[in-house]
XYZ file of C-alpha atoms in Angstrom:
703
model
C 27.809 25.866 -8.502
C 27.143 22.252 -9.533
C 26.273 21.721 -13.138
C 22.883 20.533 -14.257
C 22.764 17.160 -15.971
C 22.826 17.801 -19.736
C 23.855 21.411 -19.176
C 25.875 21.250 -22.366
C 22.791 20.395 -24.389
C 20.924 23.627 -25.002
C 17.728 21.889 -26.087
C 16.834 20.856 -22.549
C 17.975 24.060 -20.898
C 15.379 26.227 -22.578
C 13.118 27.874 -20.026
C 9.756 26.165 -19.997
C 6.767 28.385 -20.743
C 3.414 27.962 -19.044
C 1.910 26.295 -22.073
C 3.753 24.515 -24.863
C 2.009 23.893 -28.150
C 2.073 20.381 -29.575
C 1.702 19.596 -33.272
C -1.674 17.918 -32.865
C -4.414 20.293 -33.954
C -5.849 22.383 -31.113
C -3.752 20.551 -28.509
C -1.536 22.294 -26.013
C 0.409 20.813 -23.127
C 0.685 22.857 -19.957
C 3.246 21.820 -17.369
C 1.582 22.347 -14.002
C 4.692 21.599 -12.017
C 7.425 19.115 -11.233
C 8.096 17.052 -8.144
C 11.162 15.158 -6.992
C 10.617 12.336 -4.457
C 13.718 11.047 -2.735
C 13.326 7.718 -0.936
C 13.035 8.103 2.822
C 15.446 5.831 4.725
C 14.385 3.726 7.717
C 17.698 2.554 9.185
C 15.985 1.272 12.331
C 14.618 -1.628 10.282
C 17.764 -2.689 8.404
C 18.286 -5.567 10.816
C 15.010 -7.090 9.602
C 15.847 -7.240 5.904
C 17.175 -10.784 5.644
C 16.976 -12.027 2.068
C 15.105 -15.269 2.684
C 12.616 -15.003 -0.166
C 10.004 -17.641 -0.793
C 11.859 -18.370 -4.022
C 14.412 -21.123 -3.299
C 16.680 -19.903 -6.076
C 17.860 -17.030 -3.893
C 20.010 -18.693 -1.211
C 20.503 -17.314 2.264
C 23.362 -14.843 2.337
C 23.517 -14.446 -1.451
C 24.536 -11.264 -3.214
C 20.907 -10.122 -3.056
C 21.201 -9.763 0.721
C 24.216 -7.539 0.284
C 22.294 -5.429 -2.225
C 19.313 -5.102 0.124
C 21.394 -3.410 2.810
C 24.207 -1.632 0.999
C 22.584 -0.455 -2.234
C 21.801 3.288 -1.947
C 18.253 4.530 -2.241
C 16.878 6.246 -5.320
C 14.070 8.586 -6.288
C 11.114 9.208 -8.574
C 10.707 12.282 -10.758
C 7.235 13.564 -11.606
C 6.183 16.021 -14.309
C 2.575 17.134 -13.846
C 0.740 18.288 -16.955
C -2.627 19.296 -18.389
C -4.075 19.318 -21.880
C -5.421 22.835 -22.348
C -6.417 22.238 -25.950
C -9.534 20.820 -27.580
C -8.061 17.605 -28.981
C -6.720 14.510 -27.216
C -3.001 14.634 -26.545
C -0.501 11.840 -26.061
C 2.914 12.101 -24.447
C 4.923 9.582 -26.386
C 8.306 9.599 -24.684
C 10.497 11.118 -22.013
C 14.142 12.021 -22.597
C 16.464 11.491 -19.648
C 20.181 12.317 -19.718
C 19.695 12.974 -23.428
C 18.330 9.492 -24.119
C 14.860 8.397 -25.150
C 13.549 6.168 -22.360
C 11.164 4.591 -24.820
C 14.215 3.557 -26.803
C 16.400 2.673 -23.811
C 14.051 0.735 -21.536
C 14.126 -2.240 -23.870
C 12.476 -5.610 -23.340
C 14.725 -8.647 -23.473
C 13.765 -11.831 -25.316
C 14.408 -14.014 -22.266
C 10.669 -14.517 -21.668
C 7.655 -14.622 -23.950
C 5.034 -12.832 -21.843
C 6.216 -11.215 -18.602
C 9.259 -9.598 -20.104
C 12.187 -7.931 -18.390
C 13.151 -4.402 -19.381
C 16.412 -2.625 -18.667
C 18.677 0.001 -20.151
C 21.237 -2.822 -20.312
C 19.297 -4.375 -23.203
C 19.352 -1.196 -25.345
C 22.808 -1.971 -26.816
C 23.910 1.582 -26.181
C 27.558 2.511 -26.749
C 29.440 2.179 -23.438
C 29.821 5.929 -22.959
C 26.088 6.568 -23.347
C 25.145 3.701 -21.043
C 27.643 4.938 -18.480
C 26.096 8.395 -18.700
C 22.607 7.033 -18.016
C 23.845 5.052 -15.025
C 25.717 8.065 -13.664
C 22.530 10.127 -13.945
C 20.793 7.799 -11.466
C 19.981 4.821 -13.765
C 16.356 5.001 -14.900
C 14.399 1.792 -14.242
C 10.922 2.576 -15.552
C 8.898 5.357 -17.133
C 5.153 5.885 -17.068
C 2.683 8.360 -18.550
C -0.667 8.393 -16.772
C -3.095 8.543 -18.413
C -1.671 7.412 -21.739
C -3.873 9.862 -23.620
C -4.974 13.181 -22.122
C -8.501 14.205 -23.144
C -9.096 17.945 -23.511
C -8.924 19.613 -20.108
C -7.542 16.532 -18.372
C -4.503 16.448 -16.093
C -1.851 13.754 -15.914
C 1.725 13.041 -15.013
C 4.866 11.504 -16.430
C 7.091 9.619 -13.994
C 10.546 8.159 -14.154
C 12.046 5.986 -11.428
C 15.809 5.981 -10.787
C 17.846 3.391 -8.946
C 20.027 5.980 -7.249
C 19.843 9.672 -6.440
C 20.690 11.711 -9.545
C 23.711 13.977 -9.003
C 23.694 17.756 -9.123
C 21.157 20.410 -8.206
C 18.795 19.964 -11.173
C 17.952 17.417 -13.791
C 16.820 18.305 -17.289
C 14.148 16.221 -18.995
C 12.199 16.547 -22.211
C 8.669 15.357 -22.975
C 8.036 14.160 -26.500
C 4.721 15.443 -27.796
C 4.568 14.618 -31.489
C 7.871 15.472 -33.203
C 8.825 18.108 -30.628
C 10.751 17.727 -27.372
C 9.412 19.967 -24.601
C 12.151 20.822 -22.083
C 11.515 20.553 -18.346
C 13.982 21.282 -15.551
C 13.453 19.525 -12.224
C 15.180 20.821 -9.068
C 16.666 17.979 -7.027
C 15.503 18.827 -3.513
C 15.458 15.757 -1.265
C 13.907 17.705 1.647
C 11.069 19.351 -0.179
C 7.463 19.186 1.103
C 5.310 16.224 0.150
C 1.673 15.467 -0.304
C 1.636 12.558 2.147
C -1.976 11.500 1.742
C -5.035 12.087 -0.427
C -8.451 10.634 0.378
C -11.973 11.264 -0.814
C -15.444 11.293 0.714
C -17.827 8.540 -0.450
C -19.581 10.938 -2.847
C -16.213 12.282 -4.140
C -17.247 15.843 -3.303
C -14.708 16.283 -0.515
C -10.975 15.793 -0.823
C -8.749 15.286 2.213
C -5.184 16.416 1.583
C -2.318 15.936 4.032
C 0.739 18.075 3.333
C 3.999 17.294 5.129
C 6.823 19.846 5.272
C 10.380 19.276 6.557
C 9.901 22.266 8.865
C 7.321 22.344 11.640
C 4.546 24.870 11.457
C 4.456 25.132 7.675
C 1.152 24.945 5.810
C 0.226 25.722 2.192
C -0.971 29.234 1.460
C -2.480 28.199 -1.853
C -4.189 24.964 -2.988
C -4.481 23.956 -6.644
C -6.600 21.322 -8.371
C -5.465 20.512 -11.906
C -3.689 23.860 -11.998
C -6.723 25.885 -10.898
C -6.578 27.857 -7.655
C -9.213 26.341 -5.338
C -7.948 27.879 -2.101
C -11.343 29.510 -1.597
C -13.019 26.098 -1.313
C -10.340 24.615 0.934
C -9.909 24.826 4.697
C -6.226 24.700 5.665
C -5.128 23.800 9.200
C -1.701 24.261 10.718
C 0.051 23.757 14.032
C 3.350 25.414 14.927
C 4.560 22.165 16.545
C 3.730 19.829 13.631
C 5.105 19.258 10.147
C 1.773 17.971 8.798
C -1.124 20.138 7.654
C -4.568 18.700 6.830
C -6.581 20.422 4.120
C -10.228 19.704 3.369
C -11.385 20.733 -0.086
C -15.129 20.890 -0.784
C -16.085 20.772 -4.447
C -19.227 22.053 -6.103
C -19.349 18.974 -8.308
C -18.118 15.460 -7.483
C -15.076 14.029 -9.181
C -15.623 11.032 -11.445
C -14.542 7.673 -10.067
C -11.162 6.750 -11.507
C -10.535 10.207 -12.979
C -6.946 11.439 -12.744
C -6.189 14.721 -10.985
C -3.229 16.806 -9.879
C -3.244 18.269 -6.362
C -0.772 20.930 -5.263
C -0.034 22.973 -2.165
C 2.054 26.130 -2.539
C 4.002 27.431 0.470
C 4.961 31.005 1.284
C 8.609 30.263 0.461
C 7.663 29.265 -3.096
C 8.021 25.520 -2.592
C 5.218 23.333 -3.921
C 4.112 19.856 -2.884
C 2.481 18.084 -5.825
C 0.983 14.703 -6.615
C -1.173 13.156 -9.288
C -3.550 10.267 -8.616
C -7.003 8.892 -9.337
C -10.158 9.853 -7.467
C -11.504 6.827 -5.633
C -13.557 6.076 -2.573
C -14.873 2.784 -1.310
C -15.266 0.876 1.928
C -12.244 -0.497 3.753
C -11.177 -3.687 1.989
C -10.824 -6.712 4.295
C -9.938 -9.632 2.086
C -9.027 -13.274 1.689
C -6.960 -15.145 -0.886
C -7.483 -18.748 -1.983
C -10.563 -20.891 -1.602
C -11.847 -24.355 -0.733
C -10.821 -27.391 -2.783
C -13.477 -29.479 -4.495
C -15.118 -30.346 -7.781
C -16.475 -27.618 -10.024
C -20.013 -28.997 -9.944
C -20.246 -28.903 -6.140
C -22.159 -25.669 -5.656
C -22.626 -26.265 -1.935
C -18.878 -25.849 -1.376
C -18.948 -22.455 -3.074
C -21.991 -21.273 -1.127
C -20.541 -22.374 2.185
C -17.270 -20.665 1.365
C -18.955 -17.325 0.704
C -20.976 -17.728 3.888
C -17.812 -18.562 5.812
C -15.988 -15.496 4.511
C -18.777 -13.059 5.216
C -19.465 -14.573 8.648
C -15.871 -13.591 9.447
C -16.412 -10.027 8.164
C -14.462 -10.574 4.939
C -15.746 -8.320 2.158
C -13.142 -9.006 -0.558
C -11.944 -11.990 -2.530
C -8.484 -11.004 -3.726
C -6.949 -12.025 -7.065
C -6.492 -15.777 -6.567
C -9.293 -18.239 -5.837
C -7.818 -21.521 -7.057
C -11.081 -23.300 -6.245
C -12.991 -24.988 -9.088
C -16.375 -24.959 -7.285
C -16.115 -21.267 -6.369
C -14.951 -20.267 -9.842
C -17.785 -22.202 -11.484
C -20.353 -20.759 -9.076
C -19.265 -17.158 -9.668
C -19.406 -17.524 -13.442
C -23.133 -18.108 -12.984
C -25.147 -14.877 -12.507
C -26.823 -16.517 -9.536
C -23.418 -16.934 -7.919
C -22.598 -13.282 -8.421
C -25.946 -12.325 -6.909
C -25.352 -14.641 -3.944
C -21.986 -13.005 -3.262
C -23.261 -9.448 -3.785
C -26.217 -9.983 -1.447
C -23.753 -10.836 1.329
C -21.406 -7.955 0.614
C -18.569 -9.927 -0.958
C -16.683 -8.156 -3.735
C -13.660 -9.006 -5.865
C -10.231 -7.866 -7.015
C -9.713 -9.885 -10.228
C -6.551 -9.918 -12.321
C -8.394 -9.924 -15.637
C -11.415 -7.890 -16.774
C -14.685 -9.795 -16.345
C -12.903 -12.707 -14.621
C -15.220 -14.934 -12.527
C -18.113 -13.002 -14.093
C -17.268 -9.873 -12.053
C -18.860 -6.768 -13.588
C -18.141 -4.232 -10.854
C -14.735 -4.982 -9.300
C -13.453 -3.330 -6.137
C -10.255 -2.671 -8.088
C -8.058 -4.546 -10.602
C -4.966 -6.626 -9.855
C -1.952 -6.160 -12.149
C 0.493 -8.818 -11.058
C 1.707 -10.756 -8.038
C 5.254 -10.452 -6.683
C 7.234 -9.211 -9.698
C 10.281 -8.779 -7.460
C 10.371 -12.552 -6.902
C 11.094 -12.995 -10.612
C 13.463 -10.048 -11.061
C 16.456 -12.081 -9.925
C 15.965 -14.411 -12.902
C 16.845 -11.629 -15.345
C 20.062 -12.545 -17.126
C 22.799 -10.268 -18.361
C 22.352 -7.690 -15.590
C 24.433 -7.257 -12.448
C 22.731 -8.495 -9.268
C 22.293 -5.007 -7.819
C 20.589 -3.870 -11.036
C 17.953 -6.592 -11.280
C 15.256 -5.282 -8.975
C 12.621 -3.521 -11.057
C 13.227 -5.660 -14.126
C 9.509 -6.418 -14.506
C 8.359 -2.875 -13.735
C 7.938 -1.714 -17.330
C 5.972 -4.850 -18.176
C 3.732 -4.234 -15.141
C 3.023 -0.740 -16.477
C 2.176 -2.212 -19.864
C -0.148 -4.743 -18.217
C -1.861 -2.033 -16.163
C -2.486 -0.008 -19.320
C -3.991 -3.055 -21.048
C -6.376 -3.619 -18.142
C -7.327 0.064 -18.007
C -8.574 -0.061 -21.595
C -11.345 -2.407 -20.441
C -11.747 -1.104 -16.885
C -11.068 2.646 -17.206
C -12.755 3.631 -13.932
C -11.032 1.149 -11.627
C -7.824 1.495 -9.642
C -4.939 -0.893 -10.263
C -3.153 -2.860 -7.541
C 0.334 -4.379 -7.674
C 1.577 -6.762 -4.989
C 5.292 -6.677 -4.148
C 6.926 -9.454 -2.144
C 10.105 -9.471 -0.042
C 12.989 -9.816 -2.492
C 15.831 -7.256 -2.501
C 14.388 -5.476 0.535
C 13.860 -2.552 0.984
C 14.613 -1.422 -2.596
C 11.722 -3.511 -3.937
C 9.131 -1.387 -2.128
C 10.746 1.891 -3.136
C 11.234 0.905 -6.777
C 7.721 -0.468 -7.338
C 5.957 1.872 -4.888
C 4.748 4.553 -7.321
C 4.014 2.216 -10.228
C 0.368 1.330 -9.523
C -2.635 3.173 -8.107
C -2.430 0.945 -5.014
C 0.677 -0.730 -3.643
C 0.120 -4.082 -1.973
C 2.789 -5.852 0.061
C 2.932 -9.257 1.746
C 5.331 -8.963 4.712
C 4.714 -12.496 5.917
C 6.001 -12.621 9.465
C 5.545 -16.324 10.305
C 7.907 -17.520 7.523
C 10.578 -15.272 9.103
C 9.874 -16.742 12.536
C 9.957 -20.252 11.074
C 13.304 -19.606 9.373
C 14.703 -18.352 12.670
C 13.376 -21.335 14.604
C 14.377 -24.028 12.126
C 17.440 -22.672 10.363
C 18.792 -19.415 11.802
C 18.513 -19.438 15.616
C 20.611 -16.271 15.857
C 17.560 -14.442 14.467
C 15.112 -15.595 17.131
C 15.549 -12.462 19.229
C 15.077 -10.228 16.172
C 11.858 -11.962 15.147
C 10.340 -12.677 18.551
C 8.080 -9.717 17.795
C 6.194 -9.032 14.565
C 8.151 -5.823 13.946
C 8.777 -7.055 10.394
C 5.160 -6.182 9.537
C 5.431 -2.710 11.051
C 8.753 -1.925 9.354
C 7.740 -3.188 5.924
C 4.400 -1.361 6.115
C 5.988 1.948 7.110
C 8.640 1.752 4.387
C 6.074 0.760 1.762
C 3.679 3.501 2.870
C 6.405 6.112 2.434
C 7.244 4.633 -0.981
C 3.698 4.748 -2.370
C 2.271 7.861 -0.700
C -0.074 9.542 -1.340
C -1.513 6.440 -2.993
C -3.186 3.796 -0.779
C -1.322 0.863 0.781
C -2.770 -2.649 1.109
C -1.097 -5.149 3.463
C -1.435 -8.942 3.211
C -0.913 -10.974 6.404
C 0.016 -14.646 6.699
C -2.685 -17.076 7.858
C -1.171 -20.522 7.278
C 0.613 -23.386 8.896
C 3.801 -24.186 7.009
C 4.038 -27.917 6.317
C 7.416 -29.362 5.370
C 6.379 -32.743 4.024
C 9.888 -33.804 3.145
C 11.113 -33.429 6.739
C 7.769 -34.439 8.263
C 7.312 -31.321 10.321
C 4.988 -28.317 10.413
C 5.297 -24.794 11.727
C 2.068 -23.903 13.535
C -0.641 -21.491 12.501
C -0.107 -17.907 13.639
C -1.570 -17.284 17.055
C -4.644 -15.076 17.317
C -2.630 -12.704 19.498
C 0.132 -12.268 16.943
C -2.270 -11.735 14.065
C -4.167 -9.050 15.974
C -0.917 -7.209 16.672
C 0.187 -7.521 13.028
C -3.093 -6.038 11.810
C -2.702 -3.098 14.161
C 0.887 -2.568 13.010
C -0.327 -2.302 9.399
C -3.098 0.124 10.373
C -0.663 2.226 12.410
C 1.483 2.543 9.282
C -1.513 3.874 7.355
C -2.803 0.801 5.487
C -6.171 1.319 3.799
C -6.794 -2.370 3.204
C -5.903 -5.744 4.747
C -6.139 -9.275 3.453
C -4.930 -12.743 4.412
C -2.945 -15.429 2.629
C -4.719 -17.769 2.457
C -7.875 -19.859 2.964
C -6.947 -23.002 1.024
C -6.245 -25.958 3.333
C -4.469 -29.170 2.457
C -7.140 -31.848 2.788
C -4.514 -34.388 3.831
C -1.865 -32.384 5.720
C -0.281 -35.544 7.125
C 0.473 -36.787 3.594
C 2.038 -33.629 2.148
C 5.307 -34.457 0.356
C 6.665 -30.956 -0.236
C 6.428 -27.518 1.414
C 2.818 -26.305 1.590
C 1.003 -23.301 3.045
C -1.870 -24.989 4.888
C -4.574 -22.309 4.902
C -6.837 -20.992 7.639
C -9.833 -22.685 5.995
C -8.643 -25.802 7.803
C -10.597 -24.460 10.754
C -13.929 -24.556 8.937
C -13.319 -27.544 6.663
C -11.189 -29.874 8.811
C -12.033 -28.649 12.287
C -8.421 -27.784 13.050
C -8.563 -25.983 16.432
C -5.504 -23.753 15.849
C -6.793 -22.692 12.430
C -10.232 -22.163 13.923
C -8.890 -19.897 16.681
C -6.961 -17.830 14.138
C -9.957 -17.625 11.805
C -12.150 -16.464 14.690
C -9.701 -13.688 15.585
C -9.492 -12.564 11.947
C -13.268 -12.172 12.068
C -13.191 -10.185 15.304
C -10.446 -7.893 14.051
C -12.544 -7.451 10.930
C -15.498 -6.258 13.016
C -13.284 -3.546 14.553
C -11.516 -2.500 11.376
C -14.600 -2.379 9.213
C -16.605 -0.521 11.857
C -13.915 2.171 11.857
C -13.362 1.787 8.118
C -14.895 5.126 7.008
C -12.470 6.959 9.302
C -9.448 4.826 8.388
C -10.096 5.429 4.684
C -9.727 9.187 5.143
C -6.786 9.017 7.561
C -3.063 9.628 7.218
C -0.123 8.862 9.565
C 0.442 12.014 11.609
C 3.499 11.564 13.802
C 1.962 13.378 16.780
C 3.864 13.491 20.036
C 2.644 10.569 22.173
C 3.589 9.256 25.593
C 2.351 5.829 26.657
C 2.788 3.698 29.737
C 5.965 1.636 29.659
C 5.367 -1.541 27.694
C 2.983 0.084 25.191
C 3.481 1.522 21.711
C 1.084 3.993 20.140
C 0.743 5.825 16.819
C -1.455 8.584 15.427
C -3.566 8.988 12.313
C -5.237 12.255 11.325
C -8.659 11.907 9.705
C -9.804 15.216 8.283
C -9.685 18.201 10.631
C -11.733 16.890 13.520
C -10.610 13.333 14.270
C -7.573 11.368 15.413
C -7.176 7.600 15.542
C -4.667 6.257 18.064
C -3.816 2.551 17.631
C -2.232 1.148 20.805
C -0.280 -2.132 20.901
C 1.464 -3.917 23.743
C 5.202 -4.343 23.427
C 5.309 -6.885 26.235
C 4.930 -9.992 24.130
C 7.075 -12.607 22.431
C 6.300 -15.095 19.685
C 7.933 -18.469 19.197
C 7.167 -21.810 17.635
C 5.401 -22.661 20.884
C 3.006 -19.714 20.722
C 2.634 -16.141 22.003
C 3.363 -15.044 25.540
C 2.337 -11.594 26.750
C 2.040 -9.678 29.995
C -1.084 -7.548 30.441
C -0.531 -3.971 31.585
C -2.880 -3.338 34.486
C -2.953 0.466 34.665
C -2.143 2.015 31.320
C -2.501 5.517 30.008
C -1.787 7.445 26.843
C -1.040 11.147 26.469
C -1.156 13.071 23.210
C -0.493 16.710 22.418
C -3.578 17.679 20.466
C -3.144 19.596 17.216
C -4.371 23.164 17.366
C -7.459 22.440 15.273
C -8.857 19.949 17.844
C -9.810 21.721 21.069
C -12.628 19.948 22.966
C -12.805 16.350 21.786
C -14.721 13.331 22.962
C -12.894 10.023 23.302
C -14.099 6.467 22.691
C -12.718 3.179 21.466
C -13.795 0.725 18.796
C -13.844 -2.945 19.803
C -15.216 -6.184 18.423
C -18.004 -5.726 20.978
C -18.957 -2.251 19.807
C -18.177 1.337 20.789
C -17.093 2.058 24.349
C -16.410 5.190 26.386
C -12.852 5.795 27.529
C -12.064 8.128 30.443
C -9.999 11.101 29.300
C -9.171 14.630 30.341
C -7.706 17.626 28.545
C -5.433 20.303 29.994
C -3.565 22.902 27.930
C -3.987 20.912 24.685
C -2.642 17.780 26.383
C -5.083 14.894 26.261
C -4.603 12.028 28.709
C -6.516 8.812 28.053
C -7.039 6.295 30.868
C -6.739 2.957 29.123
C -7.103 0.808 32.227
C -5.991 -2.760 31.568
C -4.411 -3.480 28.182
C -3.908 -7.042 27.028
C -2.903 -6.679 23.377
C -4.422 -3.764 21.447
C -6.732 -0.767 21.770
C -8.194 1.440 19.036
C -8.808 4.924 20.441
C -10.759 7.616 18.588
C -10.464 11.307 19.513
C -12.959 13.559 17.743
C -14.801 16.859 17.763
C -17.447 15.428 15.431
C -20.361 14.915 17.819
C -22.110 12.626 15.318
C -19.221 10.228 14.661
C -19.723 7.887 17.588
C -23.417 7.468 16.798
C -22.640 6.804 13.143
C -20.045 4.152 13.957
C -22.257 2.495 16.574
C -25.107 2.312 14.080
C -22.758 0.849 11.492
C -21.533 -1.736 13.971
C -25.003 -2.803 15.105
C -26.298 -3.082 11.555
C -23.399 -4.946 9.977
C -21.116 -6.546 12.567
C -22.737 -7.019 15.966
C -24.468 -10.324 15.258
C -21.428 -11.759 13.477
C -19.077 -10.737 16.284
C -21.396 -12.251 18.877
C -21.479 -15.537 16.975
C -17.676 -15.573 16.752
C -17.312 -14.881 20.467
C -19.497 -17.882 21.270
C -17.055 -20.078 19.437
C -15.959 -20.873 15.930
C -18.541 -22.944 14.092
C -18.906 -24.148 10.547
C -21.343 -22.057 8.505
């Protein structure tokens, strides 16, 4: 029998009772459960993880590349709790391997604001530091929420760089002067709560439980420790390892409120997760903005019109445009944007005059700065800014308590960056920019051309990141620029419309619940650029650049499809159903509730290069899916930029065969038993997107 970490310390081996009293008057902490999340490996994508970060300080082939491939994966440990008392309760610390993480995850003085934190900076005696590292090396710790109101649920998380050894790990939660012991079994193959979504009114909760064994489904469902099995419908299929559960509540959850969801199996295992209740429309966003002078209101108005004409409904984090910033600070500017359905993800409360944000942005690309941390071995740098990001998120939440937080992670120290930062925020955002990889292959590393002739980088990064952040939402940012190298007087072209469509579908197939594009901002004099510049897609509208215009048009058409299907995508979860497609096609499956499937289909007969995209249409294509047991007599249709269309299909012995006909690039197939869904989506399309899509089809024009 392997020993438990800290087995020699009796304090943390005490059996945990159902409720543990804390010193605060009338406050009691109940541990609802524990959950261990081992990182899921994706070895099929290792060939894609070249360490060619946007930051020039990390050279090609540096030690960071070695770390990205050879460094073992880690885990996150979750303790789920509830305040059963009548007074607010605060969990002040978590003890790990006998050490206070509050005392060990110490900020360095290398930076004044965005500070690095690491156990290396705690000045621990060598034996104690070695013990922490041997126990998996904690990187960050988070209590969410910071203070538990009476009756509220929460969780305490700790992220480790490597898998902790042994069969169990002993922790202790500090609640006042007492340490409350908690033992966590280390079970890498335990069931997971793979997805949690909510209906628009927050009265229905869609839970997707995934078990290592096929045919398993929870026999009991808990909400904040209360048995709600009676209000939940549980579905199972003997051939699948995923089980959708729909919970219908008598009262809606409050937006932004934190809750713990659990599914108990007949073998005693429990899948648990804590997250915030949130529902909104599918976010389809843009970064950047048009250059100009702050007093030029016409530029700002035309920009908002240009975005919304291309079905953009979000301005994300960075505008960088004086006229747009000035316009939005005026109430009339906010009204102009709101009337056209444009919303915002600001990085500061009340920024740009935004009163009702879509969500809040914590920080951009912390992993790009992690390598600058001094005094830490290269393999131990990733995650250096994590504790500061948690601090920043808590500061924002004080002013915006009802809004979700988003953190964007770049491409440094892949894939550990996505795993390490994945559970930190309410929403994980990633920017797997494919065209910079293709440009590097074409200009500097020709041996990589075959690897990056397809946009698989987007698919791989999105799938890894989705597994790292689940059940929280994933947001994927796609590249929409020409790369100008002013020093060498050359430019890598704008992404082709074909490639960008495929990339968007890859992200959706991985389970993304939001897309955005970097970025709009064009260089007004691209022929006079002296350094390396990302020349944005706004060059189509502002400068009349035909390649930018074609890309911008396709972004708008994809937006019509994605946002039409948005209500279904927002409740969906990657399913892993058994699919067979005509040679040359790839297909994936998303489960949406207990009556609908979404099947994104993408051609695999294409190749990208500096010269453009070449593809071979598939004349007679079909797709076959083994339907889950809870879908018996579905209807089939597809969502396109031109609206909703019928698709021929037939069912025999639970096997559905869809006649796709000719496939050029992508198809979005919907299989449903909801006889109202098609009508709802068609109405949504005609009301919001039909006229815009028709205008885009006629040709890209300035607003």
